[in-house]
Coordinates of C-alpha atoms in Angstrom, one line a residue:
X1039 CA -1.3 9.9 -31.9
X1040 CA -2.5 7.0 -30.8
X1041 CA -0.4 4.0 -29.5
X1042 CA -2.3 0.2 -29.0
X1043 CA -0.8 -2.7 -27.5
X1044 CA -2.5 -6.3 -27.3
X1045 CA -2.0 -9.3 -25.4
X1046 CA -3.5 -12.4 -24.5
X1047 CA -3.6 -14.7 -27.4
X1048 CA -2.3 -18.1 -27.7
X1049 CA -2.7 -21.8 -28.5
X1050 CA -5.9 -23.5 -26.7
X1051 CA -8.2 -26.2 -27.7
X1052 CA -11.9 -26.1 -28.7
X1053 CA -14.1 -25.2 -26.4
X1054 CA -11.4 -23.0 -24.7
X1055 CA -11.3 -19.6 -23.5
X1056 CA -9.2 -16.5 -23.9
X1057 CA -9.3 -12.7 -23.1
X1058 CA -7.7 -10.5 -25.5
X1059 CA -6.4 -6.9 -23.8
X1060 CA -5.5 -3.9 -25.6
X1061 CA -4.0 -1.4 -24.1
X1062 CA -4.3 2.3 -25.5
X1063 CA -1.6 5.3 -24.7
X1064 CA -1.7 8.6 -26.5
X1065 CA -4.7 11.0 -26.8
X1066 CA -7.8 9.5 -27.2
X1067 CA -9.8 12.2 -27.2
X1068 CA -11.4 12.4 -30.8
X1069 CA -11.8 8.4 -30.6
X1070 CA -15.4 7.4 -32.0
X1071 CA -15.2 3.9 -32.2
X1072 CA -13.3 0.9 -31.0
X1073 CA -12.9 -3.0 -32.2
X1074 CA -11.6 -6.1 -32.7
X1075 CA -11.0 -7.4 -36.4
X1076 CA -8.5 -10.4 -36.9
X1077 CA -7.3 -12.0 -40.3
X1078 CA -7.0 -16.3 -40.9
X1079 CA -4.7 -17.7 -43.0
X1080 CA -5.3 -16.4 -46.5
X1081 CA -8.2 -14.6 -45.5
X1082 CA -9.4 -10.6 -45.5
X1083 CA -9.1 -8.8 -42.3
X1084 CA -12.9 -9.0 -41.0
X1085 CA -14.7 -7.0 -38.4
X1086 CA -15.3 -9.2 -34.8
X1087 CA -16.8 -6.7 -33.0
X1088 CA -17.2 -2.6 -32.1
X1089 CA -18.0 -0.4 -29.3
X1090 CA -18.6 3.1 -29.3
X1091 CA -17.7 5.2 -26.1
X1092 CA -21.5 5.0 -25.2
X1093 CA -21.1 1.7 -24.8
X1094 CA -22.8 0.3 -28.1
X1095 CA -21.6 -2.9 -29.4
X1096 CA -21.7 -4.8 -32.4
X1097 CA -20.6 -8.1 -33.7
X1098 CA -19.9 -10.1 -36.5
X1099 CA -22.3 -13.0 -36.9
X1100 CA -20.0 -15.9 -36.4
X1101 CA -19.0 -14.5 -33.1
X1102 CA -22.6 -13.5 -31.2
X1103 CA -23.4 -15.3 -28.4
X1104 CA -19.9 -16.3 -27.8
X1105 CA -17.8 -13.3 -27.6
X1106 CA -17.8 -10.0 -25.9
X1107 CA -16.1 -6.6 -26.4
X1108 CA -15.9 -3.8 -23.9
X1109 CA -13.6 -1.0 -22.3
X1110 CA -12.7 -0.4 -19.2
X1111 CA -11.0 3.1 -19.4
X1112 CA -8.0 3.2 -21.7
X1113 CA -7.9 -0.7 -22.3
X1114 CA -10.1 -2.7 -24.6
X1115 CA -11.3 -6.5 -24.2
X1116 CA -12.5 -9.1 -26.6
X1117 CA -13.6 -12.4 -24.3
X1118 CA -13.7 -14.9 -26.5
X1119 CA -16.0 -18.3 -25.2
X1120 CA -16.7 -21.1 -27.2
X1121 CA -13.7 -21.4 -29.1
X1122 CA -13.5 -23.4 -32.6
X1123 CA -11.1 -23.8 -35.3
X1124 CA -12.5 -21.4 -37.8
X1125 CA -12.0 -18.5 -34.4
X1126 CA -7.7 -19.1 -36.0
X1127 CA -6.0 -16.1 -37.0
X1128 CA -4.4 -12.9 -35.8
X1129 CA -6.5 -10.7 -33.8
X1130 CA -5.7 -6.5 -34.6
X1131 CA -7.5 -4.1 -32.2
X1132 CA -8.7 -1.0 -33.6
X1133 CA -9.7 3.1 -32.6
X1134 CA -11.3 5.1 -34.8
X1135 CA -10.4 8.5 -34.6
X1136 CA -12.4 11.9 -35.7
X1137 CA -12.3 15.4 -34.4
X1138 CA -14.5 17.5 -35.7
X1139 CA -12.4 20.4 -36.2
X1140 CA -10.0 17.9 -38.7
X1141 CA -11.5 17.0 -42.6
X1142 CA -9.5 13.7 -42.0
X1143 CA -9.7 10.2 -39.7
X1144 CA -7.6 8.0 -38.9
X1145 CA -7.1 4.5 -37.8
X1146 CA -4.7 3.3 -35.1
X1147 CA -4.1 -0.9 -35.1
X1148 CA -2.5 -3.1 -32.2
X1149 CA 0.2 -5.4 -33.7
X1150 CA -1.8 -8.1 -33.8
X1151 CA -2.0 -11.3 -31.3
X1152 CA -2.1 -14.9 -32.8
X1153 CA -5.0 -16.8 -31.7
X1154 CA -5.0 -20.9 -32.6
X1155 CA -7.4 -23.4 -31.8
X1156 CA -6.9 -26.8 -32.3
X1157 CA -9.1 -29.4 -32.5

């Protein structure tokens, strides 16, 4: 079992920056991916970004070029840069679990952190 906690959201302006944190407890072994989704006001929970353990990232097209995932050994990032509006909702950090010797995954989520940006 997996067990994430996130941090660092809050209310900031446009243009603003913030550094989202997820912190990961539990047995991470069979983990094969990691990333940042978040969900606006009625809206679908959309990818933001992913990193595998390698280090291989991906993002969402509204987000390139202004933010940035990594991992620094059990604890996950998102800098966001460059903040608008349309960045507003509630950030949910993701692993991705799958050992091979299982016929199953699994997904652990963070409880979400509320990001707002005014304008």
């Amino acid at each position: 079992q997996v067990q994430l906690v996130e941090s660092g959201g809050g209310l900031v302006q446009t243009g603003a920056s913030l550094k989202l944190s997820c912190a990961a407890s539990g047995d991470t072994t069979c983990i094969t991916a990691m990333g940042w989704y978040r969900q606006g006001p009625g809206k679908e929970r959309d990818l933001v970004a992913t990193i595998t353990p390698g280090g291989t990232t991906n993002y969402a097209d509204s987000v390139k070029g202004r933010f940035t995932i990594s991992r620094e050994k059990r604890t996950l990032y998102l800098q966001m840069d460059s903040l608008n509006p349309e960045d507003t909702a509630v950030y949910y950090c993701n692993f991705h679990e799958k050992c091979y010797y299982e016929s199953h995954s699994d997904d652990y989520w963070g409880q979400g952190t509320q990001v707002t940006v005014s304008s």
